[in-house]
């Protein structure tokens, strides 16, 4: 059997892809289905799949960011990007050793992709240098004018008081049951939005998930230290507490 992780936030498209893969690649075993990039990264780190189908645009971590972490998390995993029509991305894919599928996925294209992935699997590990070059190109893509701007402020509850908190003041967010704790220099407040939904609305250049239950403001980070097990400990500027960084997310701190 060949193990596979599928990451696609649109349920109908994910179900369709699963059904088609079952027809054209019977030996494929789906070990995880994910709706967002954070789930995908953790699933890939846990299962070490042979192949991952990654939607480029997902809540939180994008498929591009997940793929960029694979050299440390699961270096043998072959990547197939799933994307809506985007000539900028397609031009890049055509030049690289990474495959892509257009939404909605056509059966003949899927069959051709499966054949190429199987050939690459037989050849061994992915061409990391080519993949890194492709990812750098995709990360420099022009901003999409239709994309909504990230949040600038939030309202959260502290006792009977409702506070308006600017995002620049936030040190980190911590999941708490169905809610989210907002931590600032002034203290803590409660946000009635689950961490997963909040992540999709934050500026990805400023806020980064470091654990299943934690999102940190990168501007508040002083240092990150990796231990022998691959996990990390993050220290904040001017704060005594530290935050754990789970193994999959340590790959996102390369270069720090």
mmCIF file of C-alpha atoms in Angstrom:
data_model
loop_
_atom_site.group_PDB
_atom_site.id
_atom_site.type_symbol
_atom_site.label_atom_id
_atom_site.label_comp_id
_atom_site.label_asym_id
_atom_site.label_seq_id
_atom_site.Cartn_x
_atom_site.Cartn_y
_atom_site.Cartn_z
ATOM 1 C CA UNK A 1 0.000 0.000 0.000
ATOM 2 C CA UNK A 2 0.977 3.618 -0.625
ATOM 3 C CA UNK A 3 0.124 6.041 2.180
ATOM 4 C CA UNK A 4 -1.389 9.423 1.375
ATOM 5 C CA UNK A 5 -2.540 12.593 3.153
ATOM 6 C CA UNK A 6 -5.141 14.821 1.499
ATOM 7 C CA UNK A 7 -5.515 18.456 2.553
ATOM 8 C CA UNK A 8 -8.435 20.340 1.004
ATOM 9 C CA UNK A 9 -10.689 22.732 2.921
ATOM 10 C CA UNK A 10 -13.689 22.377 0.592
ATOM 11 C CA UNK A 11 -15.546 19.216 1.616
ATOM 12 C CA UNK A 12 -17.163 18.501 -1.765
ATOM 13 C CA UNK A 13 -13.862 18.814 -3.615
ATOM 14 C CA UNK A 14 -12.094 16.685 -1.014
ATOM 15 C CA UNK A 15 -14.744 13.961 -1.303
ATOM 16 C CA UNK A 16 -14.587 14.051 -5.097
ATOM 17 C CA UNK A 17 -10.794 13.737 -5.069
ATOM 18 C CA UNK A 18 -10.999 10.811 -2.639
ATOM 19 C CA UNK A 19 -13.457 8.957 -4.867
ATOM 20 C CA UNK A 20 -11.416 9.531 -8.022
ATOM 21 C CA UNK A 21 -8.183 8.474 -6.336
ATOM 22 C CA UNK A 22 -9.877 5.277 -5.204
ATOM 23 C CA UNK A 23 -10.648 4.501 -8.851
ATOM 24 C CA UNK A 24 -7.331 5.398 -10.501
ATOM 25 C CA UNK A 25 -4.982 4.346 -7.667
ATOM 26 C CA UNK A 26 -6.493 1.359 -5.803
ATOM 27 C CA UNK A 27 -3.256 0.743 -3.874
ATOM 28 C CA UNK A 28 -3.461 4.208 -2.300
ATOM 29 C CA UNK A 29 -4.341 4.270 1.394
ATOM 30 C CA UNK A 30 -5.654 7.583 2.753
ATOM 31 C CA UNK A 31 -4.180 7.894 6.252
ATOM 32 C CA UNK A 32 -5.527 11.400 6.943
ATOM 33 C CA UNK A 33 -8.014 13.908 5.529
ATOM 34 C CA UNK A 34 -7.379 17.516 6.528
ATOM 35 C CA UNK A 35 -9.312 20.765 6.240
ATOM 36 C CA UNK A 36 -6.456 23.149 7.003
ATOM 37 C CA UNK A 37 -2.702 23.456 6.733
ATOM 38 C CA UNK A 38 -1.943 22.948 10.414
ATOM 39 C CA UNK A 39 -3.796 19.631 10.461
ATOM 40 C CA UNK A 40 -2.011 18.605 7.255
ATOM 41 C CA UNK A 41 1.436 19.360 8.644
ATOM 42 C CA UNK A 42 0.774 17.409 11.834
ATOM 43 C CA UNK A 43 -0.702 14.477 9.894
ATOM 44 C CA UNK A 44 2.293 14.323 7.554
ATOM 45 C CA UNK A 45 4.702 14.444 10.489
ATOM 46 C CA UNK A 46 2.810 11.628 12.203
ATOM 47 C CA UNK A 47 2.198 9.297 9.253
ATOM 48 C CA UNK A 48 5.228 10.009 7.010
ATOM 49 C CA UNK A 49 3.119 9.395 3.877
ATOM 50 C CA UNK A 50 4.464 8.562 0.445
ATOM 51 C CA UNK A 51 2.455 11.373 -1.156
ATOM 52 C CA UNK A 52 0.482 14.435 -0.042
ATOM 53 C CA UNK A 53 -2.174 16.244 -2.061
ATOM 54 C CA UNK A 54 -2.118 19.844 -0.781
ATOM 55 C CA UNK A 55 -4.595 22.591 -1.584
ATOM 56 C CA UNK A 56 -2.586 25.774 -2.114
ATOM 57 C CA UNK A 57 -5.084 28.050 -0.363
ATOM 58 C CA UNK A 58 -6.112 26.705 3.030
ATOM 59 C CA UNK A 59 -6.945 28.370 6.347
ATOM 60 C CA UNK A 60 -3.886 29.056 8.470
ATOM 61 C CA UNK A 61 -0.868 27.470 6.826
ATOM 62 C CA UNK A 62 -1.073 27.366 3.042
ATOM 63 C CA UNK A 63 -0.181 24.302 1.031
ATOM 64 C CA UNK A 64 3.002 26.118 0.024
ATOM 65 C CA UNK A 65 4.019 26.607 3.667
ATOM 66 C CA UNK A 66 3.269 22.967 4.464
ATOM 67 C CA UNK A 67 5.378 21.813 1.511
ATOM 68 C CA UNK A 68 8.233 24.095 2.591
ATOM 69 C CA UNK A 69 8.357 22.296 5.946
ATOM 70 C CA UNK A 70 8.501 18.785 4.512
ATOM 71 C CA UNK A 71 12.275 18.654 4.086
ATOM 72 C CA UNK A 72 12.517 18.455 7.883
ATOM 73 C CA UNK A 73 9.171 16.873 8.749
ATOM 74 C CA UNK A 74 8.872 14.153 6.085
ATOM 75 C CA UNK A 75 11.560 14.441 3.385
ATOM 76 C CA UNK A 76 10.439 11.405 1.362
ATOM 77 C CA UNK A 77 6.879 12.662 0.825
ATOM 78 C CA UNK A 78 6.035 13.526 -2.779
ATOM 79 C CA UNK A 79 3.849 16.629 -3.193
ATOM 80 C CA UNK A 80 0.928 17.289 -5.521
ATOM 81 C CA UNK A 81 -0.585 20.761 -5.296
ATOM 82 C CA UNK A 82 -4.301 21.256 -5.878
ATOM 83 C CA UNK A 83 -5.240 24.702 -7.152
ATOM 84 C CA UNK A 84 -7.928 26.750 -8.835
ATOM 85 C CA UNK A 85 -6.945 28.216 -12.196
ATOM 86 C CA UNK A 86 -3.914 30.385 -11.583
ATOM 87 C CA UNK A 87 -1.563 30.989 -14.498
ATOM 88 C CA UNK A 88 1.161 32.363 -12.218
ATOM 89 C CA UNK A 89 1.305 29.094 -10.289
ATOM 90 C CA UNK A 90 0.873 26.858 -13.319
ATOM 91 C CA UNK A 91 3.800 28.470 -15.145
ATOM 92 C CA UNK A 92 5.950 27.672 -12.109
ATOM 93 C CA UNK A 93 4.716 24.079 -11.858
ATOM 94 C CA UNK A 94 5.442 23.380 -15.510
ATOM 95 C CA UNK A 95 9.105 24.163 -14.868
ATOM 96 C CA UNK A 96 9.498 22.111 -11.688
ATOM 97 C CA UNK A 97 9.547 18.520 -10.481
ATOM 98 C CA UNK A 98 6.245 18.971 -8.656
ATOM 99 C CA UNK A 99 2.832 18.137 -10.040
ATOM 100 C CA UNK A 100 -0.451 19.986 -9.748
ATOM 101 C CA UNK A 101 -4.167 19.406 -10.254
ATOM 102 C CA UNK A 102 -6.667 22.028 -11.335
ATOM 103 C CA UNK A 103 -10.052 22.290 -9.636
ATOM 104 C CA UNK A 104 -12.361 20.641 -10.462
ATOM 105 C CA UNK A 105 -10.069 17.674 -10.949
ATOM 106 C CA UNK A 106 -10.360 15.967 -14.333
ATOM 107 C CA UNK A 107 -9.956 12.190 -14.387
ATOM 108 C CA UNK A 108 -7.458 12.103 -17.264
ATOM 109 C CA UNK A 109 -5.277 14.728 -15.578
ATOM 110 C CA UNK A 110 -5.442 12.786 -12.312
ATOM 111 C CA UNK A 111 -4.371 9.585 -14.041
ATOM 112 C CA UNK A 112 -1.385 11.343 -15.632
ATOM 113 C CA UNK A 113 -0.454 12.881 -12.278
ATOM 114 C CA UNK A 114 -0.632 9.508 -10.531
ATOM 115 C CA UNK A 115 1.705 7.999 -13.128
ATOM 116 C CA UNK A 116 4.248 10.810 -12.663
ATOM 117 C CA UNK A 117 4.076 10.549 -8.869
ATOM 118 C CA UNK A 118 4.615 6.786 -9.055
ATOM 119 C CA UNK A 119 7.680 7.341 -11.247
ATOM 120 C CA UNK A 120 9.094 9.871 -8.801
ATOM 121 C CA UNK A 121 8.452 7.546 -5.879
ATOM 122 C CA UNK A 122 10.415 4.833 -7.655
ATOM 123 C CA UNK A 123 13.278 7.291 -8.136
ATOM 124 C CA UNK A 124 13.481 7.976 -4.392
ATOM 125 C CA UNK A 125 13.278 11.244 -2.449
ATOM 126 C CA UNK A 126 11.902 14.390 -4.102
ATOM 127 C CA UNK A 127 14.298 16.794 -5.803
ATOM 128 C CA UNK A 128 14.550 19.128 -2.816
ATOM 129 C CA UNK A 129 16.520 21.857 -4.584
ATOM 130 C CA UNK A 130 13.906 22.080 -7.350
ATOM 131 C CA UNK A 131 11.063 22.032 -4.856
ATOM 132 C CA UNK A 132 12.657 24.791 -2.761
ATOM 133 C CA UNK A 133 13.132 26.955 -5.864
ATOM 134 C CA UNK A 134 9.500 26.432 -6.854
ATOM 135 C CA UNK A 135 8.239 27.288 -3.376
ATOM 136 C CA UNK A 136 10.280 30.492 -3.282
ATOM 137 C CA UNK A 137 8.748 31.486 -6.604
ATOM 138 C CA UNK A 138 5.214 30.779 -5.408
ATOM 139 C CA UNK A 139 5.749 32.676 -2.161
ATOM 140 C CA UNK A 140 6.664 35.769 -4.202
ATOM 141 C CA UNK A 141 3.378 35.680 -6.101
ATOM 142 C CA UNK A 142 1.539 39.014 -6.437
ATOM 143 C CA UNK A 143 -1.018 39.844 -3.764
ATOM 144 C CA UNK A 144 -4.582 38.944 -4.687
ATOM 145 C CA UNK A 145 -6.747 42.087 -4.753
ATOM 146 C CA UNK A 146 -9.882 40.081 -4.009
ATOM 147 C CA UNK A 147 -8.519 38.703 -0.745
ATOM 148 C CA UNK A 148 -9.956 40.417 2.344
ATOM 149 C CA UNK A 149 -7.450 42.362 4.461
ATOM 150 C CA UNK A 150 -6.326 40.665 7.681
ATOM 151 C CA UNK A 151 -7.829 41.714 11.001
ATOM 152 C CA UNK A 152 -6.457 44.871 12.622
ATOM 153 C CA UNK A 153 -8.310 44.563 15.945
ATOM 154 C CA UNK A 154 -10.588 42.228 17.902
ATOM 155 C CA UNK A 155 -13.035 42.507 20.777
ATOM 156 C CA UNK A 156 -12.604 40.151 23.741
ATOM 157 C CA UNK A 157 -14.146 39.775 27.185
ATOM 158 C CA UNK A 158 -12.357 40.261 30.504
ATOM 159 C CA UNK A 159 -14.914 39.635 33.218
ATOM 160 C CA UNK A 160 -17.856 41.972 32.541
ATOM 161 C CA UNK A 161 -15.730 44.246 30.425
ATOM 162 C CA UNK A 162 -15.470 44.054 26.638
ATOM 163 C CA UNK A 163 -12.092 45.202 25.405
ATOM 164 C CA UNK A 164 -11.012 46.411 21.990
ATOM 165 C CA UNK A 165 -7.558 44.934 21.401
ATOM 166 C CA UNK A 166 -5.303 45.929 18.520
ATOM 167 C CA UNK A 167 -3.616 42.901 16.944
ATOM 168 C CA UNK A 168 -0.179 44.479 17.384
ATOM 169 C CA UNK A 169 -0.747 44.315 21.173
ATOM 170 C CA UNK A 170 -1.374 40.553 21.161
ATOM 171 C CA UNK A 171 1.499 38.350 22.322
ATOM 172 C CA UNK A 172 -0.189 35.038 21.621
ATOM 173 C CA UNK A 173 -3.519 33.224 21.420
ATOM 174 C CA UNK A 174 -4.217 30.031 23.366
ATOM 175 C CA UNK A 175 -7.087 27.604 22.741
ATOM 176 C CA UNK A 176 -9.440 27.123 25.681
ATOM 177 C CA UNK A 177 -12.242 24.642 25.001
ATOM 178 C CA UNK A 178 -14.507 26.281 22.373
ATOM 179 C CA UNK A 179 -12.998 29.709 22.998
ATOM 180 C CA UNK A 180 -9.628 31.404 22.669
ATOM 181 C CA UNK A 181 -7.589 33.210 25.324
ATOM 182 C CA UNK A 182 -5.938 36.419 24.104
ATOM 183 C CA UNK A 183 -2.703 37.263 25.959
ATOM 184 C CA UNK A 184 -1.337 40.826 25.941
ATOM 185 C CA UNK A 185 0.998 42.790 28.196
ATOM 186 C CA UNK A 186 -2.127 44.052 29.980
ATOM 187 C CA UNK A 187 -3.384 40.564 30.829
ATOM 188 C CA UNK A 188 -5.742 37.970 29.413
ATOM 189 C CA UNK A 189 -9.153 38.187 27.780
ATOM 190 C CA UNK A 190 -11.549 35.663 26.255
ATOM 191 C CA UNK A 191 -12.426 35.600 22.571
ATOM 192 C CA UNK A 192 -15.541 33.712 21.477
ATOM 193 C CA UNK A 193 -13.904 32.469 18.287
ATOM 194 C CA UNK A 194 -12.239 29.051 18.007
ATOM 195 C CA UNK A 195 -8.519 29.107 17.290
ATOM 196 C CA UNK A 196 -8.976 27.503 13.874
ATOM 197 C CA UNK A 197 -11.396 30.197 12.671
ATOM 198 C CA UNK A 198 -9.243 32.964 14.115
ATOM 199 C CA UNK A 199 -6.122 31.736 12.323
ATOM 200 C CA UNK A 200 -7.780 32.094 8.926
ATOM 201 C CA UNK A 201 -8.418 35.822 9.569
ATOM 202 C CA UNK A 202 -4.955 36.750 10.888
ATOM 203 C CA UNK A 203 -2.052 38.156 8.896
ATOM 204 C CA UNK A 204 0.118 35.073 8.149
ATOM 205 C CA UNK A 205 3.227 37.257 7.985
ATOM 206 C CA UNK A 206 2.705 38.355 11.599
ATOM 207 C CA UNK A 207 0.962 35.432 13.302
ATOM 208 C CA UNK A 208 2.052 31.824 13.162
ATOM 209 C CA UNK A 209 0.695 28.652 14.696
ATOM 210 C CA UNK A 210 3.346 26.878 16.780
ATOM 211 C CA UNK A 211 1.226 24.211 18.422
ATOM 212 C CA UNK A 212 -2.231 22.713 17.998
ATOM 213 C CA UNK A 213 -3.425 25.101 20.732
ATOM 214 C CA UNK A 214 -1.199 28.182 20.260
ATOM 215 C CA UNK A 215 -0.738 31.037 17.770
ATOM 216 C CA UNK A 216 2.079 33.506 18.428
ATOM 217 C CA UNK A 217 2.764 37.053 17.266
ATOM 218 C CA UNK A 218 6.159 36.766 15.562
ATOM 219 C CA UNK A 219 6.973 40.338 16.564
ATOM 220 C CA UNK A 220 6.873 39.215 20.205
ATOM 221 C CA UNK A 221 9.306 36.300 19.735
ATOM 222 C CA UNK A 222 12.761 36.601 21.268
ATOM 223 C CA UNK A 223 14.144 33.141 20.458
ATOM 224 C CA UNK A 224 13.322 29.522 19.644
ATOM 225 C CA UNK A 225 15.384 26.606 20.977
ATOM 226 C CA UNK A 226 15.156 23.046 19.646
ATOM 227 C CA UNK A 227 15.713 20.115 22.011
ATOM 228 C CA UNK A 228 17.062 16.642 21.182
ATOM 229 C CA UNK A 229 13.570 15.284 20.443
ATOM 230 C CA UNK A 230 12.923 17.943 17.788
ATOM 231 C CA UNK A 231 10.441 19.911 19.875
ATOM 232 C CA UNK A 232 11.032 23.574 20.541
ATOM 233 C CA UNK A 233 10.681 26.145 23.279
ATOM 234 C CA UNK A 234 9.792 29.702 22.341
ATOM 235 C CA UNK A 235 10.733 32.669 24.528
ATOM 236 C CA UNK A 236 8.896 35.983 24.306
ATOM 237 C CA UNK A 237 10.452 39.412 24.580
ATOM 238 C CA UNK A 238 10.236 40.737 28.129
ATOM 239 C CA UNK A 239 8.181 37.766 29.413
ATOM 240 C CA UNK A 240 9.032 35.001 31.841
ATOM 241 C CA UNK A 241 6.770 32.298 30.404
ATOM 242 C CA UNK A 242 7.815 30.077 27.495
ATOM 243 C CA UNK A 243 5.653 28.434 24.843
ATOM 244 C CA UNK A 244 6.063 24.899 23.504
ATOM 245 C CA UNK A 245 6.583 24.438 19.757
ATOM 246 C CA UNK A 246 5.535 20.995 18.529
ATOM 247 C CA UNK A 247 7.831 19.121 16.164
ATOM 248 C CA UNK A 248 5.977 19.789 12.875
ATOM 249 C CA UNK A 249 5.978 23.547 13.449
ATOM 250 C CA UNK A 250 9.694 23.754 14.208
ATOM 251 C CA UNK A 251 10.328 23.488 10.466
ATOM 252 C CA UNK A 252 8.557 26.848 10.035
ATOM 253 C CA UNK A 253 11.266 28.539 12.077
ATOM 254 C CA UNK A 254 14.146 27.675 9.794
ATOM 255 C CA UNK A 255 16.412 30.686 9.490
ATOM 256 C CA UNK A 256 15.614 32.054 12.961
#
